């Protein structure tokens, strides 16, 4: 069956879907409001987990997949949970080297590089400076999309991949909510050079570290070693706490103020953790209020649907939002390819996609919110229980593996 898909939003999920559909010969066009991504997160890297890699492999043509692998950093070292004096509580072993298993291990890639790779090979498919405003259903059942510049386009299926503040979702599911968790994450980048590496304990330069304070906050650090000479090495840090511990106007602070506030909140912590914040590049410092989607019940399927953050936006605590958006793209691609080859009806394919996507998407939303709440919990008891459980797990490696391996 021949049909045309319009994707609103050329981010990670929307572009992955476009590649998957193009590869299979399905007619698709992406409408993206920006020519260049300008959000400050673009300066950071993205963790791609095995599920994200597998899905990306399904969507991308071979040459882009090879390029993606070439740009990924080496897999992380051991992940360690410590207290804020860097005393180890629990260690999760590093995955094996990636050369013979590029899909099975978590990898990191620069967001800018991933966006560039995903945008390439789609000439004539992606239209920039196209801000979607609303859609309307035509009498023939097709959907007409309206853009801010007054133009319109028509599709057999519209996919809203337009991120957390999705206008497609607003119109399709007006009761779906995305709420502020009351958690603030503050982050930045500490440059790794031969000189600065000497100033830090190996724990912080060899793998991810979550340092949990005894009350209401913690800091997560992650070293990124370059995979190519044209990329810089750094540690990203992310200090999280509940809003009551942040100054009220923290969203407006500049880089130096952010570092200053976080530095004061870390008084008495291990000097290396304080150094990572104090000596980070002020231009990289950001404050993010953390949002999460509320559970959405299944709706009556029509020829408008949503993927990625547009439906299941989650806290960044599991590094899973982009991975889940790519997973959506791969699942929807597979279902639409079956429609293209005449094996399935369009609405049946979309319905099946929505049922599965809601299930795994909101499982991740719940899990990442639980982790976020645990990280900033003001309950001494809960934090003690978490630390004691982690310590106990460390003593029983097979049990730890069983509980922590997806
Ligand atoms: C601090 C932080 C760290 C994170 N780290 C990770 C990580 O390591 N791993 C991970 O998997 N996830 C991570 N995430 C989550 C991840 O960034 C998002 O889940 C992911 O970008 C969602 O992809 P998407 O395609 O759904 O939306 P987006 O990437 O947000 O793309 C949406 C696109 O739609 C466009 N758009 C919006 N409105 C319109 C409109 N009206 N008309 C046309 N276009 C429009 C936007 O310009 C944008 O290009 C992190 C998030 C944060 C905040």
CSV table of C-alpha atoms and ligand atoms in Angstrom, one decimal:
chain,number,residue,atom,x,y,z
A,1,UNK,CA,0.0,0.0,0.0
A,2,UNK,CA,1.3,3.5,-0.8
A,3,UNK,CA,1.0,6.1,1.9
A,4,UNK,CA,2.7,9.3,3.0
A,5,UNK,CA,4.0,9.9,6.5
A,6,UNK,CA,4.7,13.4,8.0
A,7,UNK,CA,6.9,13.5,11.0
A,8,UNK,CA,6.8,16.7,13.1
A,9,UNK,CA,10.2,17.3,14.8
A,10,UNK,CA,13.6,16.4,13.5
A,11,UNK,CA,15.2,15.3,16.8
A,12,UNK,CA,16.6,11.9,17.7
A,13,UNK,CA,13.4,10.0,17.5
A,14,UNK,CA,11.9,11.8,14.4
A,15,UNK,CA,15.1,11.5,12.3
A,16,UNK,CA,15.6,7.8,13.3
A,17,UNK,CA,12.1,7.1,12.1
A,18,UNK,CA,12.7,9.0,8.8
A,19,UNK,CA,15.8,6.9,8.1
A,20,UNK,CA,14.0,3.7,8.9
A,21,UNK,CA,11.1,4.6,6.5
A,22,UNK,CA,13.4,5.9,3.7
A,23,UNK,CA,15.4,2.7,3.9
A,24,UNK,CA,12.3,0.7,3.3
A,25,UNK,CA,11.0,3.0,0.5
A,26,UNK,CA,8.1,4.4,2.5
A,27,UNK,CA,7.3,8.0,1.6
A,28,UNK,CA,8.2,10.4,4.5
A,29,UNK,CA,8.8,14.1,5.2
A,30,UNK,CA,10.1,15.6,8.4
A,31,UNK,CA,9.2,19.2,9.4
A,32,UNK,CA,11.6,20.7,11.9
A,33,UNK,CA,11.2,24.2,13.4
A,34,UNK,CA,15.0,24.9,13.8
A,35,UNK,CA,17.8,24.7,11.4
A,36,UNK,CA,20.4,24.2,14.1
A,37,UNK,CA,19.7,22.8,17.6
A,38,UNK,CA,20.4,25.5,20.1
A,39,UNK,CA,19.5,24.0,23.5
A,40,UNK,CA,22.5,23.9,25.8
A,41,UNK,CA,22.3,20.1,26.2
A,42,UNK,CA,23.8,19.9,22.7
A,43,UNK,CA,27.3,20.5,24.2
A,44,UNK,CA,27.0,17.2,26.1
A,45,UNK,CA,27.2,13.5,25.2
A,46,UNK,CA,24.4,11.0,25.1
A,47,UNK,CA,24.5,7.5,26.6
A,48,UNK,CA,23.3,5.0,24.0
A,49,UNK,CA,22.3,1.7,25.7
A,50,UNK,CA,22.1,-1.7,23.9
A,51,UNK,CA,18.4,-1.3,23.2
A,52,UNK,CA,19.1,2.1,21.7
A,53,UNK,CA,21.9,0.7,19.6
A,54,UNK,CA,19.9,-2.2,18.4
A,55,UNK,CA,17.1,0.1,17.3
A,56,UNK,CA,19.4,2.6,15.7
A,57,UNK,CA,21.0,-0.3,13.7
A,58,UNK,CA,17.5,-1.2,12.5
A,59,UNK,CA,16.7,2.3,11.3
A,60,UNK,CA,20.1,3.5,9.9
A,61,UNK,CA,21.5,2.6,6.5
A,62,UNK,CA,24.8,0.7,6.8
A,63,UNK,CA,27.2,3.6,6.1
A,64,UNK,CA,25.6,5.8,8.8
A,65,UNK,CA,25.6,3.0,11.3
A,66,UNK,CA,29.4,2.5,10.7
A,67,UNK,CA,29.9,6.2,11.1
A,68,UNK,CA,27.9,6.1,14.3
A,69,UNK,CA,30.1,3.3,15.7
A,70,UNK,CA,33.2,5.2,14.7
A,71,UNK,CA,32.2,8.3,16.7
A,72,UNK,CA,31.1,6.4,19.9
A,73,UNK,CA,33.5,6.5,22.8
A,74,UNK,CA,34.8,3.4,24.4
A,75,UNK,CA,32.3,1.7,26.8
A,76,UNK,CA,32.2,3.0,30.4
A,77,UNK,CA,34.4,1.5,33.2
A,78,UNK,CA,32.8,0.1,36.4
A,79,UNK,CA,29.9,2.1,37.7
A,80,UNK,CA,30.3,2.8,41.4
A,81,UNK,CA,28.0,4.1,44.1
A,82,UNK,CA,29.8,5.9,46.8
A,83,UNK,CA,29.2,8.3,49.7
A,84,UNK,CA,30.3,11.9,49.3
A,85,UNK,CA,33.7,11.1,50.7
A,86,UNK,CA,34.1,8.6,47.7
A,87,UNK,CA,33.9,5.6,50.0
A,88,UNK,CA,32.7,2.8,47.8
A,89,UNK,CA,29.3,1.3,48.6
A,90,UNK,CA,28.6,-0.8,45.5
A,91,UNK,CA,30.4,-1.5,42.2
A,92,UNK,CA,28.8,-2.7,38.9
A,93,UNK,CA,31.4,-4.3,36.6
A,94,UNK,CA,32.2,-2.6,33.2
A,95,UNK,CA,30.9,-4.2,30.1
A,96,UNK,CA,33.4,-6.1,27.9
A,97,UNK,CA,35.3,-4.2,25.1
A,98,UNK,CA,33.1,-3.2,22.2
A,99,UNK,CA,35.1,-4.1,19.1
A,100,UNK,CA,33.4,-7.5,18.6
A,101,UNK,CA,30.0,-6.5,19.9
A,102,UNK,CA,29.1,-2.9,19.0
A,103,UNK,CA,25.4,-3.3,19.9
A,104,UNK,CA,25.6,-5.1,23.2
A,105,UNK,CA,27.4,-2.4,25.3
A,106,UNK,CA,26.4,1.1,26.4
A,107,UNK,CA,28.2,3.8,24.4
A,108,UNK,CA,28.4,7.6,24.5
A,109,UNK,CA,28.3,9.9,21.5
A,110,UNK,CA,28.4,13.7,21.3
A,111,UNK,CA,24.8,15.0,20.8
A,112,UNK,CA,25.9,17.4,18.1
A,113,UNK,CA,27.6,14.5,16.2
A,114,UNK,CA,24.6,12.2,16.6
A,115,UNK,CA,22.3,15.0,15.3
A,116,UNK,CA,24.6,15.6,12.4
A,117,UNK,CA,24.7,11.9,11.5
A,118,UNK,CA,21.0,11.6,11.8
A,119,UNK,CA,20.4,14.7,9.6
A,120,UNK,CA,22.6,13.4,6.8
A,121,UNK,CA,21.4,11.3,3.9
A,122,UNK,CA,17.9,12.8,4.2
A,123,UNK,CA,18.2,15.5,1.5
A,124,UNK,CA,14.8,16.6,0.4
A,125,UNK,CA,13.2,14.7,3.3
A,126,UNK,CA,13.8,17.2,6.1
A,127,UNK,CA,12.4,20.7,5.8
A,128,UNK,CA,13.7,23.2,8.3
A,129,UNK,CA,12.2,26.4,9.7
A,130,UNK,CA,8.9,24.7,9.7
A,131,UNK,CA,7.1,25.3,13.0
A,132,UNK,CA,4.1,23.1,13.3
A,133,UNK,CA,1.0,24.8,14.8
A,134,UNK,CA,-1.9,22.4,14.5
A,135,UNK,CA,-3.5,19.8,12.3
A,136,UNK,CA,-7.0,19.2,11.0
A,137,UNK,CA,-8.7,16.1,9.6
A,138,UNK,CA,-9.9,16.4,6.0
A,139,UNK,CA,-13.1,14.9,4.6
A,140,UNK,CA,-11.1,12.2,2.8
A,141,UNK,CA,-9.6,11.1,6.2
A,142,UNK,CA,-6.1,12.4,5.5
A,143,UNK,CA,-4.6,14.9,7.9
A,144,UNK,CA,-3.5,18.5,7.0
A,145,UNK,CA,-0.7,20.1,9.1
A,146,UNK,CA,-0.5,23.8,9.4
A,147,UNK,CA,2.8,25.7,10.0
A,148,UNK,CA,3.6,29.0,11.5
A,149,UNK,CA,4.7,30.4,8.1
A,150,UNK,CA,1.1,29.8,6.7
A,151,UNK,CA,2.0,26.8,4.6
A,152,UNK,CA,0.3,23.4,5.0
A,153,UNK,CA,1.0,19.7,4.1
A,154,UNK,CA,-1.1,16.6,3.9
A,155,UNK,CA,-0.4,13.1,5.1
A,156,UNK,CA,-1.9,9.7,5.6
A,157,UNK,CA,-0.2,9.5,8.9
A,158,UNK,CA,1.2,12.2,11.1
A,159,UNK,CA,3.8,11.3,13.8
A,160,UNK,CA,4.4,13.9,16.5
A,161,UNK,CA,8.1,13.6,17.4
A,162,UNK,CA,8.2,17.2,18.6
A,163,UNK,CA,9.7,16.7,22.1
A,164,UNK,CA,8.5,17.3,25.7
A,165,UNK,CA,6.3,20.3,24.8
A,166,UNK,CA,4.7,18.6,21.9
A,167,UNK,CA,2.0,20.5,20.1
A,168,UNK,CA,0.9,17.3,18.4
A,169,UNK,CA,0.3,15.7,21.8
A,170,UNK,CA,-1.5,18.8,23.1
A,171,UNK,CA,-4.0,18.5,20.3
A,172,UNK,CA,-4.3,14.7,20.1
A,173,UNK,CA,-4.3,14.1,23.9
A,174,UNK,CA,-5.2,17.3,25.6
A,175,UNK,CA,-5.4,15.6,29.0
A,176,UNK,CA,-1.9,14.1,28.9
A,177,UNK,CA,0.2,15.9,31.4
A,178,UNK,CA,3.9,16.6,31.8
A,179,UNK,CA,4.7,17.8,35.3
A,180,UNK,CA,7.6,19.4,37.2
A,181,UNK,CA,9.0,16.9,39.6
A,182,UNK,CA,10.4,19.6,41.9
A,183,UNK,CA,13.9,18.3,41.3
A,184,UNK,CA,16.6,20.5,40.0
A,185,UNK,CA,19.7,19.1,38.2
A,186,UNK,CA,22.7,21.3,37.8
A,187,UNK,CA,25.4,20.2,35.5
A,188,UNK,CA,28.7,21.1,33.8
A,189,UNK,CA,31.9,19.9,32.2
A,190,UNK,CA,35.3,19.5,33.8
A,191,UNK,CA,38.0,19.3,31.1
A,192,UNK,CA,40.2,16.2,31.2
A,193,UNK,CA,43.8,17.0,30.3
A,194,UNK,CA,47.1,15.3,31.3
A,195,UNK,CA,47.4,18.0,34.0
A,196,UNK,CA,43.8,17.8,35.4
A,197,UNK,CA,43.8,14.0,35.4
A,198,UNK,CA,46.6,14.1,37.9
A,199,UNK,CA,44.5,16.1,40.3
A,200,UNK,CA,41.7,13.6,40.6
A,201,UNK,CA,41.4,10.1,42.1
A,202,UNK,CA,41.2,7.3,39.4
A,203,UNK,CA,37.6,6.6,40.6
A,204,UNK,CA,36.4,9.7,38.9
A,205,UNK,CA,38.4,9.3,35.7
A,206,UNK,CA,37.9,5.6,35.0
A,207,UNK,CA,34.1,5.3,35.1
A,208,UNK,CA,30.7,6.6,36.2
A,209,UNK,CA,30.3,7.5,39.9
A,210,UNK,CA,27.1,8.3,41.8
A,211,UNK,CA,28.0,9.9,45.2
A,212,UNK,CA,25.0,9.9,47.4
A,213,UNK,CA,24.9,12.4,50.3
A,214,UNK,CA,23.2,11.5,53.5
A,215,UNK,CA,20.5,14.0,52.9
A,216,UNK,CA,18.5,15.1,49.9
A,217,UNK,CA,21.1,15.3,47.2
A,218,UNK,CA,23.9,13.6,45.3
A,219,UNK,CA,26.3,14.1,42.4
A,220,UNK,CA,26.7,11.9,39.4
A,221,UNK,CA,30.0,12.1,37.4
A,222,UNK,CA,30.9,10.5,34.1
A,223,UNK,CA,34.2,10.6,32.3
A,224,UNK,CA,34.1,10.8,28.5
A,225,UNK,CA,37.3,9.8,26.8
A,226,UNK,CA,37.5,10.8,23.2
A,227,UNK,CA,37.1,8.3,20.4
A,228,UNK,CA,38.6,10.7,17.9
A,229,UNK,CA,41.3,13.4,18.0
A,230,UNK,CA,38.8,16.1,17.1
A,231,UNK,CA,36.8,15.6,20.3
A,232,UNK,CA,37.6,16.8,23.7
A,233,UNK,CA,37.8,14.7,26.9
A,234,UNK,CA,35.9,15.7,30.0
A,235,UNK,CA,33.9,14.7,33.0
A,236,UNK,CA,30.3,15.7,33.1
A,237,UNK,CA,28.8,16.2,36.5
A,238,UNK,CA,25.2,16.5,37.5
A,239,UNK,CA,24.3,17.6,41.0
A,240,UNK,CA,20.6,17.0,41.8
A,241,UNK,CA,18.5,18.1,44.7
A,242,UNK,CA,14.9,19.1,45.4
A,243,UNK,CA,13.8,22.7,44.6
A,244,UNK,CA,13.7,23.6,48.3
A,245,UNK,CA,17.5,23.4,48.5
A,246,UNK,CA,18.1,25.6,45.4
A,247,UNK,CA,17.8,29.4,45.5
A,248,UNK,CA,14.4,30.5,44.0
A,249,UNK,CA,15.8,32.2,41.0
A,250,UNK,CA,18.3,29.5,40.1
A,251,UNK,CA,16.9,29.0,36.6
A,252,UNK,CA,18.3,32.5,35.7
A,253,UNK,CA,21.8,32.1,37.1
A,254,UNK,CA,24.9,32.3,34.9
A,255,UNK,CA,27.7,29.7,34.9
A,256,UNK,CA,29.8,31.2,37.7
A,257,UNK,CA,26.7,31.6,39.9
A,258,UNK,CA,25.7,28.0,39.3
A,259,UNK,CA,29.1,26.7,40.2
A,260,UNK,CA,29.2,28.9,43.3
A,261,UNK,CA,25.8,27.7,44.6
A,262,UNK,CA,26.6,24.1,44.0
A,263,UNK,CA,30.0,24.5,45.6
A,264,UNK,CA,28.4,25.8,48.7
A,265,UNK,CA,25.8,23.0,48.8
A,266,UNK,CA,28.8,20.6,48.6
A,267,UNK,CA,30.6,22.0,51.7
A,268,UNK,CA,32.5,19.2,53.5
A,269,UNK,CA,32.4,16.7,50.5
A,270,UNK,CA,35.5,15.0,49.1
A,271,UNK,CA,37.8,17.7,47.6
A,272,UNK,CA,37.9,16.0,44.3
A,273,UNK,CA,34.2,16.2,43.9
A,274,UNK,CA,34.3,19.9,44.8
A,275,UNK,CA,37.1,20.4,42.4
A,276,UNK,CA,35.2,18.9,39.5
A,277,UNK,CA,32.4,21.5,40.0
A,278,UNK,CA,34.7,24.5,40.9
A,279,UNK,CA,37.0,24.0,38.0
A,280,UNK,CA,34.4,23.2,35.3
A,281,UNK,CA,34.0,25.5,32.4
A,282,UNK,CA,31.4,28.1,33.4
A,283,UNK,CA,30.0,28.2,29.8
A,284,UNK,CA,29.0,24.6,30.2
A,285,UNK,CA,27.1,25.0,33.5
A,286,UNK,CA,23.3,24.5,33.3
A,287,UNK,CA,20.4,24.3,35.6
A,288,UNK,CA,17.5,22.1,34.6
A,289,UNK,CA,14.1,21.7,36.3
A,290,UNK,CA,13.3,18.1,35.8
A,291,UNK,CA,9.9,17.2,34.2
A,292,UNK,CA,8.2,13.8,33.8
A,293,UNK,CA,5.1,12.7,31.9
A,294,UNK,CA,2.1,11.4,33.8
A,295,UNK,CA,0.8,7.9,32.8
A,296,UNK,CA,-1.3,8.1,29.7
A,297,UNK,CA,-4.1,5.6,29.2
A,298,UNK,CA,-4.5,4.0,25.8
A,299,UNK,CA,-6.6,6.2,23.4
A,300,UNK,CA,-8.7,5.4,20.3
A,301,UNK,CA,-6.1,5.0,17.5
A,302,UNK,CA,-6.3,7.4,14.6
A,303,UNK,CA,-3.9,8.4,11.9
A,304,UNK,CA,-2.0,10.8,14.2
A,305,UNK,CA,0.4,9.4,16.7
A,306,UNK,CA,3.3,10.4,18.9
A,307,UNK,CA,6.8,9.1,19.8
A,308,UNK,CA,9.7,9.8,22.2
A,309,UNK,CA,9.5,12.7,24.6
A,310,UNK,CA,6.3,13.9,23.0
A,311,UNK,CA,4.5,11.1,24.9
A,312,UNK,CA,6.8,9.5,27.5
A,313,UNK,CA,9.1,12.3,28.6
A,314,UNK,CA,11.1,11.0,31.6
A,315,UNK,CA,13.7,12.3,34.1
A,316,UNK,CA,17.3,12.0,32.8
A,317,UNK,CA,18.3,9.8,35.7
A,318,UNK,CA,18.5,6.6,33.7
A,319,UNK,CA,19.9,8.1,30.5
A,320,UNK,CA,17.0,6.5,28.7
A,321,UNK,CA,14.8,9.1,27.0
A,322,UNK,CA,16.6,9.2,23.7
A,323,UNK,CA,17.1,5.5,23.7
A,324,UNK,CA,13.4,5.0,24.2
A,325,UNK,CA,12.6,7.5,21.4
A,326,UNK,CA,14.9,5.5,19.0
A,327,UNK,CA,13.2,2.3,20.2
A,328,UNK,CA,9.8,3.8,19.3
A,329,UNK,CA,11.2,4.8,15.9
A,330,UNK,CA,12.4,1.2,15.2
A,331,UNK,CA,9.1,-0.3,16.3
A,332,UNK,CA,7.0,2.1,14.3
A,333,UNK,CA,9.2,1.6,11.3
A,334,UNK,CA,8.8,-2.2,11.4
A,335,UNK,CA,5.0,-1.9,11.6
A,336,UNK,CA,4.7,0.7,8.8
A,337,UNK,CA,7.0,-1.4,6.5
A,338,UNK,CA,4.5,-4.2,7.0
A,339,UNK,CA,1.7,-1.8,5.8
A,340,UNK,CA,3.9,-0.8,2.9
A,341,UNK,CA,4.2,-4.4,1.8
A,342,UNK,CA,0.5,-5.0,2.1
A,343,UNK,CA,0.7,-7.3,5.2
A,344,UNK,CA,-1.1,-4.9,7.5
A,345,UNK,CA,-3.7,-2.2,7.7
A,346,UNK,CA,-2.4,1.3,8.6
A,347,UNK,CA,-4.5,1.8,11.8
A,348,UNK,CA,-3.8,-1.8,13.0
A,349,UNK,CA,-0.1,-1.1,12.6
A,350,UNK,CA,-0.4,2.2,14.6
A,351,UNK,CA,-2.6,0.6,17.3
A,352,UNK,CA,0.0,-2.2,17.8
A,353,UNK,CA,2.8,0.4,18.0
A,354,UNK,CA,0.9,2.5,20.6
A,355,UNK,CA,0.1,-0.4,22.8
A,356,UNK,CA,3.7,-1.7,23.0
A,357,UNK,CA,5.2,1.8,23.2
A,358,UNK,CA,2.9,2.9,26.1
A,359,UNK,CA,3.9,-0.2,28.0
A,360,UNK,CA,7.7,0.0,27.8
A,361,UNK,CA,7.8,3.8,27.6
A,362,UNK,CA,5.9,4.3,30.9
A,363,UNK,CA,7.8,1.5,32.6
A,364,UNK,CA,10.9,3.7,31.9
A,365,UNK,CA,9.1,6.8,33.0
A,366,UNK,CA,8.3,5.2,36.3
A,367,UNK,CA,11.8,3.7,36.8
A,368,UNK,CA,13.6,6.9,36.1
A,369,UNK,CA,11.3,8.9,38.4
A,370,UNK,CA,11.8,6.4,41.2
A,371,UNK,CA,15.6,6.7,40.8
A,372,UNK,CA,15.3,10.5,40.7
A,373,UNK,CA,13.2,10.6,43.9
A,374,UNK,CA,15.6,8.2,45.7
A,375,UNK,CA,18.6,10.4,44.7
A,376,UNK,CA,17.1,13.5,46.2
A,377,UNK,CA,15.0,12.0,49.0
A,378,UNK,CA,15.0,13.9,52.3
A,379,UNK,CA,14.3,10.7,54.2
A,380,UNK,CA,17.4,9.6,56.1
A,381,UNK,CA,15.8,6.2,56.6
A,382,UNK,CA,15.3,5.6,52.8
A,383,UNK,CA,18.8,6.7,52.0
A,384,UNK,CA,20.2,4.4,54.7
A,385,UNK,CA,18.2,1.5,53.4
A,386,UNK,CA,19.4,2.2,49.8
A,387,UNK,CA,23.0,2.3,51.0
A,388,UNK,CA,22.7,-0.8,53.2
A,389,UNK,CA,21.0,-2.8,50.4
A,390,UNK,CA,23.7,-1.7,47.9
A,391,UNK,CA,26.4,-2.8,50.3
A,392,UNK,CA,24.7,-6.1,50.9
A,393,UNK,CA,24.3,-6.7,47.1
A,394,UNK,CA,28.1,-6.1,46.8
A,395,UNK,CA,28.7,-9.0,49.0
A,396,UNK,CA,26.6,-11.3,46.9
A,397,UNK,CA,27.8,-10.8,43.2
A,398,UNK,CA,25.4,-13.3,41.5
A,399,UNK,CA,22.4,-11.6,43.2
A,400,UNK,CA,23.7,-8.2,42.2
A,401,UNK,CA,24.1,-9.3,38.6
A,402,UNK,CA,20.6,-10.8,38.6
A,403,UNK,CA,19.0,-7.6,39.9
A,404,UNK,CA,21.0,-5.1,37.9
A,405,UNK,CA,21.2,-6.8,34.5
A,406,UNK,CA,18.2,-5.9,32.3
B,1,LIG,C1,20.4,16.4,31.3
B,1,LIG,C2,19.8,15.4,30.3
B,1,LIG,C3,20.6,14.3,30.0
B,1,LIG,C4,20.1,13.3,29.2
B,1,LIG,N1,20.9,12.2,28.9
B,1,LIG,C5,20.4,11.2,28.2
B,1,LIG,C6,21.2,10.1,27.8
B,1,LIG,O1,22.4,10.0,28.2
B,1,LIG,N2,20.6,9.1,27.1
B,1,LIG,C7,19.3,9.1,26.7
B,1,LIG,O2,18.8,8.2,26.1
B,1,LIG,N3,18.5,10.2,27.0
B,1,LIG,C8,19.0,11.3,27.7
B,1,LIG,N4,18.3,12.4,27.9
B,1,LIG,C9,16.9,12.5,27.3
B,1,LIG,C10,17.0,12.8,25.8
B,1,LIG,O3,17.7,14.1,25.6
B,1,LIG,C11,15.5,13.0,25.3
B,1,LIG,O4,14.7,12.0,25.8
B,1,LIG,C12,15.6,12.9,23.7
B,1,LIG,O5,16.2,14.0,23.2
B,1,LIG,C13,14.1,12.8,23.2
B,1,LIG,O6,14.2,12.7,21.8
B,1,LIG,P1,12.9,13.2,20.9
B,1,LIG,O7,13.3,12.9,19.5
B,1,LIG,O8,11.7,12.6,21.5
B,1,LIG,O9,12.8,14.7,21.2
B,1,LIG,P2,13.8,15.9,20.9
B,1,LIG,O10,15.2,15.4,20.8
B,1,LIG,O11,13.5,16.9,21.9
B,1,LIG,O12,13.4,16.4,19.5
B,1,LIG,C14,12.2,17.2,19.3
B,1,LIG,C15,12.4,18.0,18.0
B,1,LIG,O13,11.1,18.6,17.7
B,1,LIG,C16,11.3,19.9,17.3
B,1,LIG,N5,10.1,20.6,17.5
B,1,LIG,C17,9.5,20.9,18.7
B,1,LIG,N6,8.4,21.6,18.5
B,1,LIG,C18,8.2,21.7,17.2
B,1,LIG,C19,7.2,22.3,16.4
B,1,LIG,N7,6.1,22.9,16.9
B,1,LIG,N8,7.3,22.2,15.0
B,1,LIG,C20,8.4,21.6,14.4
B,1,LIG,N9,9.4,21.0,15.2
B,1,LIG,C21,9.3,21.1,16.5
B,1,LIG,C22,12.5,20.4,18.1
B,1,LIG,O14,13.1,21.5,17.6
B,1,LIG,C23,13.4,19.1,18.2
B,1,LIG,O15,14.3,19.1,17.1
B,1,LIG,C24,18.8,13.4,28.7
B,1,LIG,C25,18.0,14.5,29.0
B,1,LIG,C26,18.5,15.5,29.8
B,1,LIG,C27,17.6,16.7,30.2
